[in-house]
Coordinates of N, CA, C and O in Angstrom, one line a residue:
M17 N 222.2 87.5 81.6 CA 221.6 86.4 82.4 C 220.6 85.7 81.5 O 219.9 86.3 80.8
T18 N 220.6 84.4 81.5 CA 219.6 83.6 80.7 C 218.3 83.5 81.4 O 218.2 83.8 82.6
G19 N 217.3 82.9 80.7 CA 216.0 82.7 81.4 C 216.2 81.8 82.6 O 215.6 82.0 83.6
E20 N 217.0 80.7 82.4 CA 217.2 79.8 83.5 C 217.9 80.5 84.7 O 217.6 80.3 85.9
G21 N 218.8 81.4 84.4 CA 219.5 82.2 85.5 C 218.5 83.1 86.2 O 218.6 83.2 87.4
I22 N 217.6 83.7 85.4 CA 216.6 84.5 86.1 C 215.7 83.7 86.9 O 215.3 84.0 88.0
R23 N 215.3 82.5 86.4 CA 214.4 81.6 87.2 C 215.1 81.3 88.6 O 214.5 81.3 89.6
Q24 N 216.4 80.9 88.5 CA 217.1 80.6 89.7 C 217.2 81.8 90.6 O 217.1 81.6 91.9
A25 N 217.4 83.0 90.1 CA 217.5 84.2 90.9 C 216.2 84.4 91.6 O 216.1 84.8 92.8
I26 N 215.1 84.3 90.9 CA 213.7 84.5 91.5 C 213.5 83.4 92.6 O 213.0 83.8 93.6
V27 N 213.8 82.2 92.3 CA 213.6 81.1 93.3 C 214.4 81.5 94.6 O 214.0 81.3 95.7
E28 N 215.7 81.9 94.4 CA 216.5 82.3 95.5 C 215.9 83.4 96.3 O 215.9 83.4 97.5
I29 N 215.4 84.4 95.6 CA 214.8 85.6 96.3 C 213.5 85.1 97.1 O 213.4 85.4 98.3
I30 N 212.7 84.3 96.4 CA 211.5 83.8 97.1 C 211.9 83.0 98.3 O 211.3 83.0 99.4
G31 N 212.9 82.1 98.1 CA 213.3 81.3 99.2 C 213.8 82.1 100.4 O 213.7 81.6 101.6
D32 N 214.4 83.2 100.2 CA 214.9 84.1 101.3 C 213.7 84.7 102.0 O 213.7 85.0 103.2
I33 N 212.6 85.0 101.2 CA 211.4 85.7 101.8 C 210.5 84.7 102.5 O 210.0 85.0 103.5
V34 N 210.3 83.6 101.9 CA 209.4 82.5 102.5 C 210.2 81.2 102.6 O 209.9 80.3 101.8
P35 N 211.1 81.1 103.5 CA 212.0 80.0 103.5 C 211.3 78.6 103.8 O 211.9 77.6 103.5
D36 N 210.1 78.6 104.3 CA 209.5 77.3 104.6 C 208.8 76.7 103.4 O 208.2 75.6 103.5
E37 N 208.7 77.4 102.3 CA 208.0 77.0 101.1 C 208.8 76.0 100.3 O 210.0 76.2 100.2
D38 N 208.2 75.0 99.7 CA 208.8 74.1 98.8 C 208.8 74.7 97.4 O 207.7 74.8 96.7
L39 N 209.9 75.2 96.9 CA 210.0 75.9 95.6 C 210.4 75.0 94.5 O 210.4 75.4 93.3
A40 N 210.6 73.7 94.8 CA 211.1 72.8 93.7 C 210.0 72.5 92.7 O 210.3 72.2 91.6
A41 N 208.7 72.6 93.1 CA 207.6 72.2 92.3 C 206.8 73.3 91.7 O 205.7 73.2 91.3
I42 N 207.4 74.5 91.6 CA 206.7 75.6 91.0 C 206.4 75.4 89.6 O 207.2 75.0 88.8
E43 N 205.1 75.5 89.3 CA 204.6 75.3 87.9 C 204.8 76.6 87.2 O 204.4 77.7 87.7
P44 N 205.5 76.6 86.0 CA 205.9 77.9 85.4 C 204.8 78.8 84.9 O 204.9 80.0 84.8
D45 N 203.6 78.2 84.6 CA 202.5 79.0 84.0 C 201.4 79.2 85.0 O 200.3 79.7 84.7
K46 N 201.5 78.8 86.3 CA 200.5 78.9 87.3 C 200.9 80.1 88.2 O 202.1 80.4 88.4
S47 N 199.9 80.9 88.6 CA 200.2 82.0 89.5 C 201.1 81.7 90.7 O 200.8 80.7 91.4
L48 N 202.1 82.5 90.9 CA 203.0 82.2 92.0 C 202.3 82.4 93.3 O 202.5 81.6 94.2
R49 N 201.4 83.3 93.4 CA 200.6 83.6 94.6 C 199.7 82.4 95.0 O 199.3 82.2 96.1
E50 N 199.3 81.7 93.9 CA 198.4 80.5 94.2 C 199.2 79.3 94.7 O 198.7 78.4 95.3
Q51 N 200.5 79.3 94.3 CA 201.3 78.1 94.6 C 202.1 78.3 95.9 O 202.5 77.3 96.5
I52 N 202.4 79.6 96.2 CA 203.3 79.9 97.4 C 202.5 80.8 98.3 O 201.8 81.7 97.8
S53 N 202.7 80.8 99.5 CA 202.1 81.7 100.5 C 202.7 83.0 100.4 O 203.5 83.4 101.3
L54 N 202.4 83.8 99.4 CA 203.0 85.1 99.2 C 201.9 86.2 99.5 O 200.9 86.1 98.8
D55 N 202.1 87.1 100.4 CA 201.1 88.1 100.5 C 201.6 89.4 99.8 O 202.7 89.3 99.2
S56 N 200.9 90.4 99.8 CA 201.3 91.6 99.1 C 202.6 92.2 99.5 O 203.4 92.7 98.7
M57 N 202.9 92.1 100.8 CA 204.2 92.6 101.3 C 205.4 91.7 100.8 O 206.4 92.2 100.5
D58 N 205.1 90.4 100.8 CA 206.1 89.5 100.2 C 206.4 89.8 98.8 O 207.6 89.8 98.3
F59 N 205.3 90.1 98.0 CA 205.5 90.4 96.6 C 206.4 91.7 96.5 O 207.3 91.8 95.6
L60 N 206.1 92.7 97.3 CA 206.9 93.9 97.3 C 208.3 93.7 97.6 O 209.2 94.3 97.1
D61 N 208.5 92.7 98.6 CA 209.9 92.4 98.9 C 210.6 91.8 97.7 O 211.8 92.0 97.6
I62 N 209.9 91.0 96.9 CA 210.6 90.4 95.7 C 211.0 91.6 94.8 O 212.1 91.6 94.3
V63 N 210.1 92.5 94.6 CA 210.4 93.7 93.7 C 211.6 94.4 94.3 O 212.6 94.8 93.6
M64 N 211.7 94.6 95.6 CA 212.8 95.4 96.3 C 214.1 94.6 96.1 O 215.1 95.2 95.9
E65 N 214.0 93.3 96.3 CA 215.2 92.5 96.1 C 215.8 92.5 94.7 O 217.0 92.5 94.5
L66 N 214.9 92.5 93.7 CA 215.3 92.6 92.3 C 216.1 93.9 92.2 O 217.1 94.0 91.5
R67 N 215.6 95.0 92.8 CA 216.3 96.3 92.7 C 217.6 96.2 93.4 O 218.6 96.7 92.9
K68 N 217.6 95.7 94.6 CA 218.9 95.7 95.4 C 219.9 94.8 94.8 O 221.1 95.2 94.7
R69 N 219.5 93.6 94.4 CA 220.5 92.6 93.9 C 220.9 92.8 92.5 O 222.1 92.5 92.1
Y70 N 220.0 93.3 91.6 CA 220.3 93.3 90.2 C 220.0 94.7 89.6 O 220.1 94.9 88.4
S71 N 219.7 95.7 90.4 CA 219.4 97.1 89.9 C 218.3 97.1 88.8 O 218.4 97.8 87.9
V72 N 217.4 96.2 89.0 CA 216.2 96.1 88.1 C 215.0 96.8 88.7 O 214.6 96.5 89.8
E73 N 214.5 97.8 88.0 CA 213.4 98.6 88.4 C 212.1 97.9 87.8 O 212.1 97.7 86.6
V74 N 211.1 97.7 88.7 CA 209.8 97.2 88.2 C 208.8 98.2 88.6 O 208.4 98.2 89.8
P75 N 208.3 99.0 87.6 CA 207.3 100.0 88.0 C 206.0 99.3 88.4 O 205.7 98.2 87.9
E76 N 205.2 99.9 89.3 CA 204.0 99.3 89.8 C 203.0 98.9 88.7 O 202.4 97.9 88.8
K77 N 203.0 99.7 87.6 CA 202.1 99.3 86.5 C 202.5 97.9 85.9 O 201.6 97.3 85.2
D78 N 203.7 97.5 86.1 CA 204.2 96.2 85.5 C 204.1 95.1 86.5 O 204.4 93.9 86.1
Y79 N 203.6 95.3 87.7 CA 203.5 94.2 88.7 C 202.7 93.0 88.1 O 203.1 91.8 88.4
P80 N 201.7 93.2 87.3 CA 200.9 92.0 86.8 C 201.8 91.1 85.9 O 201.5 89.9 85.8
M81 N 202.9 91.6 85.4 CA 203.8 90.9 84.6 C 204.6 89.8 85.4 O 205.2 88.9 84.8
L82 N 204.5 89.9 86.7 CA 205.3 89.0 87.6 C 204.3 88.0 88.2 O 204.6 87.4 89.2
A83 N 203.2 87.7 87.5 CA 202.2 86.8 88.1 C 202.7 85.3 88.1 O 202.5 84.6 89.1
T84 N 203.3 84.9 87.1 CA 203.8 83.5 87.0 C 205.3 83.5 86.8 O 205.9 84.5 86.5
M85 N 205.9 82.3 87.0 CA 207.3 82.2 86.8 C 207.7 82.6 85.3 O 208.6 83.3 85.1
N86 N 206.9 82.0 84.4 CA 207.3 82.3 83.0 C 207.1 83.7 82.6 O 207.9 84.3 81.9
S87 N 206.0 84.3 83.1 CA 205.8 85.8 82.8 C 206.8 86.6 83.4 O 207.3 87.6 82.8
T88 N 207.3 86.2 84.6 CA 208.3 87.0 85.3 C 209.6 86.9 84.5 O 210.3 87.9 84.3
I89 N 210.0 85.7 84.0 CA 211.2 85.5 83.2 C 211.1 86.3 82.0 O 212.1 87.0 81.6
N90 N 210.0 86.2 81.3 CA 209.8 86.9 80.0 C 209.9 88.5 80.2 O 210.5 89.2 79.4
Y91 N 209.4 88.9 81.3 CA 209.4 90.4 81.6 C 210.9 90.8 82.0 O 211.3 91.8 81.5
L92 N 211.6 90.0 82.8 CA 212.9 90.4 83.2 C 214.0 90.1 82.2 O 215.1 90.7 82.3
L93 N 213.8 89.2 81.3 CA 214.9 88.8 80.4 C 215.5 90.0 79.7 O 216.7 90.2 79.7
P94 N 214.8 90.9 79.1 CA 215.4 92.1 78.4 C 216.1 93.0 79.4 O 217.1 93.7 79.1
K95 N 215.6 93.0 80.7 CA 216.2 93.9 81.7 C 217.5 93.3 82.3 O 218.3 94.0 82.9
M96 N 217.6 92.0 82.3 CA 218.7 91.3 83.0 C 219.6 90.6 82.0 O 220.6 89.9 82.5
E97 N 219.4 90.6 80.7 CA 220.2 89.8 79.8 C 221.7 90.2 79.8 O 222.5 89.4 79.4
N98 N 222.0 91.4 80.2 CA 223.4 91.9 80.2 C 224.1 91.7 81.5 O 225.2 92.2 81.7
L99 N 223.4 91.1 82.5 CA 224.0 90.9 83.8 C 224.9 89.7 83.8 O 224.7 88.7 83.2

């Protein structure tokens, strides 16, 4: 999967979790939680969906790597490049 594919996958997951949010204008280097109404449970749902849909494990110590769209893509790229 490419970086763009990962971005689309993340947007799809977030869209399923918070369907009323406008995800078209997500700024890639700004905190996702500042741009979207995500609480801690929503964030955990994103991590769970990554595991369910793509078999990607994100250990708790790595959660800060998922702060922005770009940091999420950079973190997930080596884990998802063969999908």
